[in-house]
mmCIF file of C-alpha atoms in Angstrom:
data_model
loop_
_atom_site.group_PDB
_atom_site.id
_atom_site.type_symbol
_atom_site.label_atom_id
_atom_site.label_comp_id
_atom_site.label_asym_id
_atom_site.label_seq_id
_atom_site.Cartn_x
_atom_site.Cartn_y
_atom_site.Cartn_z
ATOM 1 C CA MET T 1 0.000 0.000 0.000
ATOM 2 C CA GLY T 2 2.925 2.356 0.436
ATOM 3 C CA CYS T 3 3.680 4.723 3.270
ATOM 4 C CA SER T 4 1.641 7.644 4.504
ATOM 5 C CA ASN T 5 2.356 10.980 2.873
ATOM 6 C CA ASP T 6 2.829 12.342 6.380
ATOM 7 C CA GLU T 7 5.956 10.233 6.943
ATOM 8 C CA GLN T 8 8.492 12.231 4.943
ATOM 9 C CA HIS T 9 9.585 15.729 4.089
ATOM 10 C CA LYS T 10 8.459 17.224 0.801
ATOM 11 C CA SER T 11 10.142 15.617 -2.179
ATOM 12 C CA SER T 12 11.048 17.333 -5.412
ATOM 13 C CA GLY T 13 8.535 16.974 -8.202
ATOM 14 C CA GLU T 14 6.160 18.752 -10.492
ATOM 15 C CA ASN T 15 4.065 21.709 -9.400
ATOM 16 C CA THR T 16 0.645 21.068 -7.957
ATOM 17 C CA SER T 17 -2.077 20.611 -10.556
ATOM 18 C CA ASN T 18 -5.839 20.192 -10.533
ATOM 19 C CA LYS T 19 -7.893 17.358 -11.928
ATOM 20 C CA GLN T 20 -7.841 18.923 -15.394
ATOM 21 C CA GLU T 21 -4.006 19.192 -15.203
ATOM 22 C CA SER T 22 -4.038 22.932 -15.902
ATOM 23 C CA GLU T 23 -1.002 25.005 -14.972
ATOM 24 C CA PRO T 24 -1.192 26.285 -11.372
ATOM 25 C CA GLU T 25 -1.785 29.997 -11.058
ATOM 26 C CA ALA T 26 -2.281 32.413 -8.196
ATOM 27 C CA ALA T 27 -5.545 32.288 -6.321
ATOM 28 C CA THR T 28 -7.466 35.554 -6.309
ATOM 29 C CA THR T 29 -7.064 36.105 -2.561
ATOM 30 C CA MET T 30 -3.477 36.392 -1.362
ATOM 31 C CA PRO T 31 -1.702 37.084 1.923
ATOM 32 C CA MET T 32 0.101 40.428 1.657
ATOM 33 C CA GLU T 33 2.206 40.608 4.818
ATOM 34 C CA GLU T 34 4.478 38.570 7.089
ATOM 35 C CA PRO T 35 2.651 36.418 9.674
ATOM 36 C CA GLU T 36 2.394 37.498 13.288
ATOM 37 C CA VAL T 37 3.334 34.920 15.927
ATOM 38 C CA ILE T 38 0.430 34.488 18.360
ATOM 39 C CA ALA T 39 2.016 31.694 20.434
ATOM 40 C CA ASP T 40 5.159 29.577 20.353
ATOM 41 C CA ASN T 41 6.714 26.532 22.010
ATOM 42 C CA LEU T 42 3.692 24.376 21.202
ATOM 43 C CA LYS T 43 4.194 20.618 21.503
ATOM 44 C CA VAL T 44 3.040 18.792 18.370
ATOM 45 C CA PRO T 45 -0.130 20.885 17.896
ATOM 46 C CA TRP T 46 -3.000 19.438 15.874
ATOM 47 C CA SER T 47 -6.198 21.494 15.925
ATOM 48 C CA ILE T 48 -7.094 25.198 16.315
ATOM 49 C CA GLU T 49 -10.344 26.386 17.892
ATOM 50 C CA LYS T 50 -11.289 29.973 18.763
ATOM 51 C CA PHE T 51 -13.906 31.382 21.142
ATOM 52 C CA GLU T 52 -14.202 35.165 21.133
ATOM 53 C CA ASN T 53 -10.583 36.307 21.712
ATOM 54 C CA THR T 54 -9.353 32.991 23.101
ATOM 55 C CA PHE T 55 -7.662 30.193 21.158
ATOM 56 C CA PHE T 56 -7.643 26.534 22.149
ATOM 57 C CA VAL T 57 -4.988 24.376 20.459
ATOM 58 C CA THR T 58 -4.778 20.618 20.979
ATOM 59 C CA GLU T 59 -1.389 18.978 21.406
ATOM 60 C CA ARG T 60 -1.049 15.324 20.454
ATOM 61 C CA PRO T 61 0.689 14.374 23.752
ATOM 62 C CA GLY T 62 -2.596 15.183 25.497
ATOM 63 C CA ASN T 63 -2.869 18.846 26.435
ATOM 64 C CA ILE T 64 -5.048 21.746 25.323
ATOM 65 C CA VAL T 65 -3.285 25.101 25.152
ATOM 66 C CA LYS T 66 -5.372 28.159 26.000
ATOM 67 C CA ILE T 67 -4.044 31.354 24.410
ATOM 68 C CA ASN T 68 -5.458 34.763 25.275
ATOM 69 C CA ASN T 69 -3.872 38.204 24.826
ATOM 70 C CA GLY T 70 -0.394 36.729 24.582
ATOM 71 C CA GLU T 71 -0.777 34.549 27.668
ATOM 72 C CA MET T 72 -0.506 30.795 27.203
ATOM 73 C CA VAL T 73 -1.821 28.190 29.659
ATOM 74 C CA ARG T 74 -1.271 24.494 29.015
ATOM 75 C CA GLN T 75 -4.420 22.807 30.303
ATOM 76 C CA GLN T 76 -4.428 19.178 31.423
ATOM 77 C CA VAL T 77 -6.895 16.719 29.906
ATOM 78 C CA MET T 78 -8.132 13.829 32.042
ATOM 79 C CA PHE T 79 -9.021 10.954 29.718
ATOM 80 C CA ASP T 80 -10.936 7.828 30.678
ATOM 81 C CA LYS T 81 -8.560 5.745 28.563
ATOM 82 C CA GLU T 82 -4.780 5.677 28.206
ATOM 83 C CA LEU T 83 -3.730 8.030 25.410
ATOM 84 C CA SER T 84 -1.828 6.240 22.641
ATOM 85 C CA THR T 85 1.629 7.425 21.610
ATOM 86 C CA ALA T 86 1.591 5.585 18.271
ATOM 87 C CA ALA T 87 2.702 7.441 15.140
ATOM 88 C CA GLU T 88 0.231 10.206 14.160
ATOM 89 C CA ALA T 89 -1.921 9.298 17.196
ATOM 90 C CA GLY T 90 -2.930 11.087 20.386
ATOM 91 C CA LEU T 91 -5.267 13.992 21.059
ATOM 92 C CA LEU T 92 -6.364 15.100 17.590
ATOM 93 C CA GLY T 93 -9.620 16.819 16.647
ATOM 94 C CA PHE T 94 -11.301 19.361 18.902
ATOM 95 C CA GLU T 95 -14.508 21.361 18.494
ATOM 96 C CA LEU T 96 -16.173 23.698 20.984
ATOM 97 C CA ALA T 97 -19.857 23.112 21.643
ATOM 98 C CA PRO T 98 -22.226 25.762 20.254
ATOM 99 C CA ASP T 99 -23.185 26.623 23.847
ATOM 100 C CA PHE T 100 -19.581 26.600 25.117
ATOM 101 C CA SER T 101 -19.938 29.918 26.972
ATOM 102 C CA GLU T 102 -22.473 28.273 29.300
ATOM 103 C CA SER T 103 -21.660 24.559 29.150
ATOM 104 C CA LYS T 104 -17.817 24.755 28.983
ATOM 105 C CA THR T 105 -18.127 21.630 26.825
ATOM 106 C CA ALA T 106 -16.140 20.569 23.749
ATOM 107 C CA TYR T 107 -15.915 17.530 21.486
ATOM 108 C CA ALA T 108 -12.622 15.660 21.129
ATOM 109 C CA TYR T 109 -11.187 12.809 19.057
ATOM 110 C CA TYR T 110 -8.340 10.801 20.533
ATOM 111 C CA THR T 111 -6.444 7.553 20.136
ATOM 112 C CA TYR T 112 -6.236 5.178 23.086
ATOM 113 C CA LYS T 113 -5.065 1.705 23.915
ATOM 114 C CA ASP T 114 -6.281 -0.860 26.407
ATOM 115 C CA ASN T 115 -6.096 -4.640 26.847
ATOM 116 C CA THR T 116 -8.386 -5.131 23.821
ATOM 117 C CA GLY T 117 -6.276 -3.100 21.384
ATOM 118 C CA GLN T 118 -5.832 0.413 20.009
ATOM 119 C CA PHE T 119 -8.789 2.516 18.862
ATOM 120 C CA ASN T 120 -9.999 6.056 18.287
ATOM 121 C CA ARG T 121 -12.985 7.510 20.105
ATOM 122 C CA ILE T 122 -15.098 10.665 20.106
ATOM 123 C CA VAL T 123 -16.011 12.134 23.476
ATOM 124 C CA THR T 124 -17.192 15.305 25.160
ATOM 125 C CA LEU T 125 -14.830 17.166 27.473
ATOM 126 C CA ARG T 126 -15.846 19.662 30.152
ATOM 127 C CA LEU T 127 -13.593 22.507 31.316
ATOM 128 C CA GLU T 128 -13.386 23.256 35.013
ATOM 129 C CA ASN T 129 -10.568 25.084 36.841
ATOM 130 C CA ASN T 130 -8.278 24.868 33.797
ATOM 131 C CA ILE T 131 -8.687 21.078 33.597
ATOM 132 C CA TRP T 132 -10.638 19.277 30.883
ATOM 133 C CA LYS T 133 -12.352 16.084 31.997
ATOM 134 C CA GLU T 134 -13.818 13.422 29.728
ATOM 135 C CA GLU T 135 -17.526 13.614 30.387
ATOM 136 C CA SER T 136 -19.393 11.370 27.940
ATOM 137 C CA LEU T 137 -18.564 8.856 25.223
ATOM 138 C CA LEU T 138 -20.202 9.522 21.846
ATOM 139 C CA LEU T 139 -18.556 6.877 19.637
ATOM 140 C CA ASP T 140 -15.921 4.229 20.322
ATOM 141 C CA HIS T 141 -13.872 1.564 18.529
ATOM 142 C CA ILE T 142 -13.054 3.642 15.454
ATOM 143 C CA PRO T 143 -10.274 1.593 13.792
ATOM 144 C CA SER T 144 -6.711 2.595 14.622
ATOM 145 C CA GLY T 145 -3.440 1.201 13.337
ATOM 146 C CA ALA T 146 0.185 2.205 13.066
ATOM 147 C CA VAL T 147 -0.907 5.292 11.062
ATOM 148 C CA HIS T 148 -3.984 6.792 9.326
ATOM 149 C CA HIS T 149 -6.172 7.857 12.243
ATOM 150 C CA GLY T 150 -8.056 10.669 10.502
ATOM 151 C CA GLY T 151 -9.156 12.748 13.464
ATOM 152 C CA ARG T 152 -10.747 16.015 12.353
ATOM 153 C CA LEU T 153 -13.977 17.132 14.044
ATOM 154 C CA GLU T 154 -16.269 19.889 12.770
ATOM 155 C CA ILE T 155 -19.851 20.953 13.436
ATOM 156 C CA GLY T 156 -21.534 21.525 10.076
ATOM 157 C CA PRO T 157 -24.097 24.182 9.146
ATOM 158 C CA ASP T 158 -26.764 21.542 9.848
ATOM 159 C CA GLU T 159 -25.621 21.486 13.504
ATOM 160 C CA LYS T 160 -24.420 17.880 13.201
ATOM 161 C CA LEU T 161 -20.978 16.685 14.316
ATOM 162 C CA TYR T 162 -18.753 15.349 11.521
ATOM 163 C CA ALA T 163 -15.588 13.294 11.988
ATOM 164 C CA THR T 164 -12.935 12.121 9.546
ATOM 165 C CA THR T 165 -11.548 8.621 10.095
ATOM 166 C CA GLY T 166 -8.531 6.997 8.458
ATOM 167 C CA ASP T 167 -8.356 3.482 7.082
ATOM 168 C CA ALA T 168 -5.982 2.505 9.930
ATOM 169 C CA HIS T 169 -3.488 1.308 7.299
ATOM 170 C CA GLN T 170 -5.964 -1.419 6.292
ATOM 171 C CA SER T 171 -7.219 -0.231 2.914
ATOM 172 C CA ASP T 172 -10.179 -2.638 2.831
ATOM 173 C CA ASN T 173 -11.766 -0.668 5.677
ATOM 174 C CA ALA T 174 -12.468 2.241 3.344
ATOM 175 C CA GLN T 175 -14.917 0.286 1.129
ATOM 176 C CA ASP T 176 -16.530 -1.659 3.983
ATOM 177 C CA LEU T 177 -19.734 0.107 5.038
ATOM 178 C CA ASP T 178 -19.739 -1.912 8.253
ATOM 179 C CA SER T 179 -16.381 -0.415 9.272
ATOM 180 C CA LEU T 180 -15.992 3.053 10.770
ATOM 181 C CA GLY T 181 -12.531 3.365 9.184
ATOM 182 C CA GLY T 182 -11.831 5.307 5.992
ATOM 183 C CA LYS T 183 -14.999 7.383 6.320
ATOM 184 C CA ILE T 184 -16.523 10.727 7.073
ATOM 185 C CA LEU T 185 -18.979 10.141 9.914
ATOM 186 C CA ARG T 186 -22.003 12.240 10.886
ATOM 187 C CA MET T 187 -23.827 12.247 14.208
ATOM 188 C CA ASN T 188 -26.137 14.302 16.369
ATOM 189 C CA LEU T 189 -24.403 16.342 19.061
ATOM 190 C CA ASN T 190 -25.466 13.767 21.661
ATOM 191 C CA GLY T 191 -23.778 10.970 19.683
ATOM 192 C CA SER T 192 -26.913 9.415 18.221
ATOM 193 C CA ILE T 193 -27.318 8.617 14.522
ATOM 194 C CA PRO T 194 -29.301 11.222 12.520
ATOM 195 C CA GLU T 195 -32.400 9.832 10.846
ATOM 196 C CA ASP T 196 -31.427 11.477 7.542
ATOM 197 C CA ASN T 197 -27.986 9.870 7.272
ATOM 198 C CA PRO T 198 -27.537 8.183 3.868
ATOM 199 C CA TYR T 199 -27.314 4.655 5.321
ATOM 200 C CA SER T 200 -29.928 3.451 7.787
ATOM 201 C CA HIS T 201 -28.696 3.072 11.374
ATOM 202 C CA SER T 202 -25.154 4.044 10.313
ATOM 203 C CA TYR T 203 -22.832 6.917 11.162
ATOM 204 C CA VAL T 204 -21.319 6.730 7.662
ATOM 205 C CA TYR T 205 -21.792 9.922 5.629
ATOM 206 C CA SER T 206 -19.244 9.184 2.872
ATOM 207 C CA TYR T 207 -16.735 6.392 2.322
ATOM 208 C CA GLY T 208 -13.772 5.287 0.240
ATOM 209 C CA HIS T 209 -11.387 7.609 2.087
ATOM 210 C CA ARG T 210 -7.747 6.840 2.896
ATOM 211 C CA ASN T 211 -6.794 9.389 5.547
ATOM 212 C CA PRO T 212 -8.951 12.525 5.457
ATOM 213 C CA GLN T 213 -7.856 15.232 7.883
ATOM 214 C CA GLY T 214 -9.798 18.376 7.036
ATOM 215 C CA MET T 215 -13.401 19.518 6.459
ATOM 216 C CA THR T 216 -15.016 22.855 5.636
ATOM 217 C CA TRP T 217 -18.306 24.239 4.317
ATOM 218 C CA THR T 218 -18.464 27.237 1.975
ATOM 219 C CA PRO T 219 -21.191 29.876 2.543
ATOM 220 C CA ASP T 220 -23.570 28.056 0.166
ATOM 221 C CA GLY T 221 -23.408 24.951 2.385
ATOM 222 C CA THR T 222 -21.167 22.858 0.102
ATOM 223 C CA MET T 223 -18.812 20.542 1.981
ATOM 224 C CA TYR T 224 -15.155 19.976 1.067
ATOM 225 C CA ALA T 225 -12.523 17.687 2.583
ATOM 226 C CA SER T 226 -8.773 17.174 2.297
ATOM 227 C CA GLU T 227 -7.267 13.694 2.108
ATOM 228 C CA HIS T 228 -3.837 12.076 2.101
ATOM 229 C CA GLY T 229 -3.123 9.960 -0.966
ATOM 230 C CA ASN T 230 -0.836 6.953 -1.227
ATOM 231 C CA ASP T 231 2.683 8.503 -1.437
ATOM 232 C CA ALA T 232 1.261 11.123 -3.832
ATOM 233 C CA ASN T 233 -2.219 11.715 -5.347
ATOM 234 C CA ASP T 234 -3.412 13.840 -2.424
ATOM 235 C CA GLU T 235 -6.967 15.105 -2.821
ATOM 236 C CA ILE T 236 -9.383 17.955 -2.244
ATOM 237 C CA ASN T 237 -12.896 16.537 -2.575
ATOM 238 C CA LYS T 238 -16.412 17.920 -2.761
ATOM 239 C CA ILE T 239 -18.275 15.766 -0.244
ATOM 240 C CA GLU T 240 -21.841 14.585 -0.795
ATOM 241 C CA ALA T 241 -23.909 12.233 1.332
ATOM 242 C CA GLY T 242 -23.558 8.551 0.518
ATOM 243 C CA LYS T 243 -20.859 8.955 -2.134
ATOM 244 C CA ASN T 244 -17.869 6.625 -2.597
ATOM 245 C CA TYR T 245 -14.530 8.446 -2.975
ATOM 246 C CA GLY T 246 -12.716 5.459 -4.381
ATOM 247 C CA TRP T 247 -9.886 4.400 -2.109
ATOM 248 C CA PRO T 248 -8.252 1.926 -2.628
ATOM 249 C CA VAL T 249 -9.867 1.164 -6.011
ATOM 250 C CA ILE T 250 -9.051 4.528 -7.610
ATOM 251 C CA GLU T 251 -6.908 7.484 -6.586
ATOM 252 C CA GLY T 252 -5.782 10.813 -7.992
ATOM 253 C CA ARG T 253 -7.046 11.432 -11.534
ATOM 254 C CA GLU T 254 -8.370 7.904 -11.991
ATOM 255 C CA GLU T 255 -12.082 7.535 -12.664
ATOM 256 C CA ARG T 256 -14.614 4.769 -12.246
ATOM 257 C CA GLU T 257 -18.374 4.624 -12.449
ATOM 258 C CA ASP T 258 -20.100 5.178 -9.093
ATOM 259 C CA MET T 259 -16.913 6.617 -7.557
ATOM 260 C CA VAL T 260 -16.042 10.290 -7.113
ATOM 261 C CA SER T 261 -12.723 11.709 -8.341
ATOM 262 C CA PRO T 262 -11.251 14.770 -6.592
ATOM 263 C CA LEU T 263 -11.679 18.410 -7.576
ATOM 264 C CA PHE T 264 -7.940 18.892 -7.060
ATOM 265 C CA THR T 265 -5.104 16.397 -6.772
ATOM 266 C CA SER T 266 -1.369 16.721 -6.247
ATOM 267 C CA GLY T 267 -0.846 14.179 -9.034
ATOM 268 C CA GLU T 268 1.479 11.210 -9.164
ATOM 269 C CA ASN T 269 4.744 13.146 -8.786
ATOM 270 C CA ASN T 270 3.990 15.559 -5.968
ATOM 271 C CA THR T 271 2.821 15.296 -2.378
ATOM 272 C CA TRP T 272 0.982 17.762 -0.147
ATOM 273 C CA ALA T 273 -0.120 15.601 2.816
ATOM 274 C CA PRO T 274 -3.019 18.017 3.400
ATOM 275 C CA SER T 275 -4.508 18.363 6.859
ATOM 276 C CA GLY T 276 -6.789 21.121 8.193
ATOM 277 C CA ILE T 277 -8.854 23.093 5.662
ATOM 278 C CA ASP T 278 -10.983 26.257 5.817
ATOM 279 C CA ASN T 279 -12.442 28.691 3.315
ATOM 280 C CA ASN T 280 -12.776 32.377 2.570
ATOM 281 C CA GLY T 281 -15.766 32.306 0.225
ATOM 282 C CA ASN T 282 -14.721 30.532 -2.969
ATOM 283 C CA GLN T 283 -11.124 30.145 -1.795
ATOM 284 C CA LEU T 284 -10.130 26.975 0.043
ATOM 285 C CA TYR T 285 -7.021 27.155 2.229
ATOM 286 C CA THR T 286 -5.379 23.887 3.222
ATOM 287 C CA ALA T 287 -2.534 23.106 5.594
ATOM 288 C CA ALA T 288 0.144 20.942 3.964
ATOM 289 C CA LEU T 289 2.534 18.808 6.020
ATOM 290 C CA ARG T 290 4.937 17.251 3.576
ATOM 291 C CA GLY T 291 4.134 20.139 1.219
ATOM 292 C CA THR T 292 5.364 22.558 3.939
ATOM 293 C CA ALA T 293 2.905 25.265 2.922
ATOM 294 C CA VAL T 294 -0.580 26.667 3.095
ATOM 295 C CA LEU T 295 -2.207 25.960 -0.263
ATOM 296 C CA ALA T 296 -4.974 28.044 -1.840
ATOM 297 C CA PHE T 297 -7.556 26.547 -4.228
ATOM 298 C CA ASP T 298 -9.878 28.785 -6.252
ATOM 299 C CA LEU T 299 -13.210 27.017 -6.703
ATOM 300 C CA GLU T 300 -14.295 29.352 -9.512
ATOM 301 C CA THR T 301 -11.187 29.171 -11.706
ATOM 302 C CA GLY T 302 -9.744 25.791 -10.684
ATOM 303 C CA LYS T 303 -6.393 27.449 -10.040
ATOM 304 C CA GLN T 304 -4.157 26.789 -7.065
ATOM 305 C CA LYS T 305 -0.971 28.050 -5.472
ATOM 306 C CA GLU T 306 1.276 27.860 -2.434
ATOM 307 C CA VAL T 307 0.497 31.074 -0.564
ATOM 308 C CA ILE T 308 2.492 30.594 2.641
ATOM 309 C CA THR T 309 5.854 28.842 2.747
ATOM 310 C CA GLU T 310 9.080 28.893 4.781
ATOM 311 C CA TYR T 311 7.412 27.874 8.072
ATOM 312 C CA GLY T 312 7.820 24.122 7.711
ATOM 313 C CA ARG T 313 5.061 21.573 8.130
ATOM 314 C CA ILE T 314 1.581 23.084 8.582
ATOM 315 C CA ARG T 315 -1.103 21.095 10.426
ATOM 316 C CA ASP T 316 -4.233 23.246 10.683
ATOM 317 C CA VAL T 317 -5.757 26.498 9.456
ATOM 318 C CA LEU T 318 -8.613 28.672 10.688
ATOM 319 C CA ILE T 319 -10.102 31.713 8.930
ATOM 320 C CA GLU T 320 -12.034 34.454 10.704
ATOM 321 C CA GLU T 321 -12.897 37.884 9.267
ATOM 322 C CA ASN T 322 -10.194 37.706 6.566
ATOM 323 C CA ASN T 323 -7.592 36.635 9.111
ATOM 324 C CA LEU T 324 -5.861 33.324 8.460
ATOM 325 C CA PHE T 325 -4.516 31.514 11.525
ATOM 326 C CA PHE T 326 -2.261 28.492 11.058
ATOM 327 C CA ILE T 327 -0.095 26.197 13.196
ATOM 328 C CA SER T 328 3.232 24.685 12.273
ATOM 329 C CA ASN T 329 3.912 21.020 13.032
ATOM 330 C CA ASN T 330 7.695 20.722 13.022
ATOM 331 C CA THR T 331 8.066 19.033 16.424
ATOM 332 C CA ASP T 332 6.295 15.805 15.457
ATOM 333 C CA GLY T 333 9.542 13.955 14.674
ATOM 334 C CA ARG T 334 9.154 14.389 10.913
ATOM 335 C CA GLY T 335 10.022 18.058 10.567
ATOM 336 C CA THR T 336 12.958 20.346 11.218
ATOM 337 C CA PRO T 337 12.036 22.557 14.175
ATOM 338 C CA GLN T 338 12.854 26.240 13.918
ATOM 339 C CA GLY T 339 13.457 28.449 16.940
ATOM 340 C CA ASN T 340 10.678 28.130 19.546
ATOM 341 C CA ASP T 341 8.607 25.826 17.335
ATOM 342 C CA ASP T 342 5.821 24.987 17.062
ATOM 343 C CA LYS T 343 3.915 28.234 16.578
ATOM 344 C CA LEU T 344 0.452 29.658 16.032
ATOM 345 C CA TYR T 345 0.531 32.377 13.354
ATOM 346 C CA LYS T 346 -1.847 35.047 12.108
ATOM 347 C CA ILE T 347 -1.867 36.716 8.686
ATOM 348 C CA LEU T 348 -4.330 39.048 6.972
ATOM 349 C CA LEU T 349 -5.907 37.909 3.703
ATOM 350 C CA THR T 350 -6.475 40.784 1.298
ATOM 351 C CA PRO T 351 -8.080 40.733 -2.186
#
């Protein structure tokens, strides 16, 4: 099956190209200044969340970093299970509840191990006295292997909780509708299965995914996701309920009836290892690990470009009021840490 794209530094190769193989050109919205450092000395950060003027950043070793007005507090998380230290594993996705100001509740995705094996689970956490405590279990026994844990959590415009899951390095999981691996899952905020999910009594929203790590919805409600390909052939997909995105049967520019090919792909000779994704209208911005960049994709023109480079591996992005926030991921054992890495950055997007 080949190794995960997330296992190496960026290799030399052709420029990024979209499904139609057009030449990459600048997206219409471009950063115009040097990034501001919001926080540094983060320990393998994975996910950015923001509430009013406060940031919450998960760290894979099991902490949540609260950042407010230049002050950084590393908050402990008390898990019900032993956090796994396997490659790419740990505390991953994190999403604040819509009523966070009152409930102090968030949703989290983490990898654990016990005497029955290693799995991923989705839980609620509650914040009290700067300590997060696991409060309720929403979904358990999501497949976990040496790599490919997925891990992104997002609440969609329909007020449902979505989760990306990897194939756990067992590619057959992705096509198996009875497996939670290699999927995008959808659930009610209490962990129950929505009645309008595409498969009866199933959390599965879409399948045929290898290792998706980012989700976003544009203002018109369209869903997009980023996904690691097999050594190359990374993907940006338009996600629709019940659709099959092909892995491991097809990848990259390959096509097959009843399977969906990506809107954008890195192609066979280049690797992005895309992770977190957000949008500014018709512009998608994606963190790239092995690509060591923030990539911009123009949904109207089909053009794409590296818009932020020179900061190493990038794990997640968040856009708010034309401000792009992103976190580097150079301390995960696969990057080359710069001074005081890892860091949370801010940059203004201007037309």
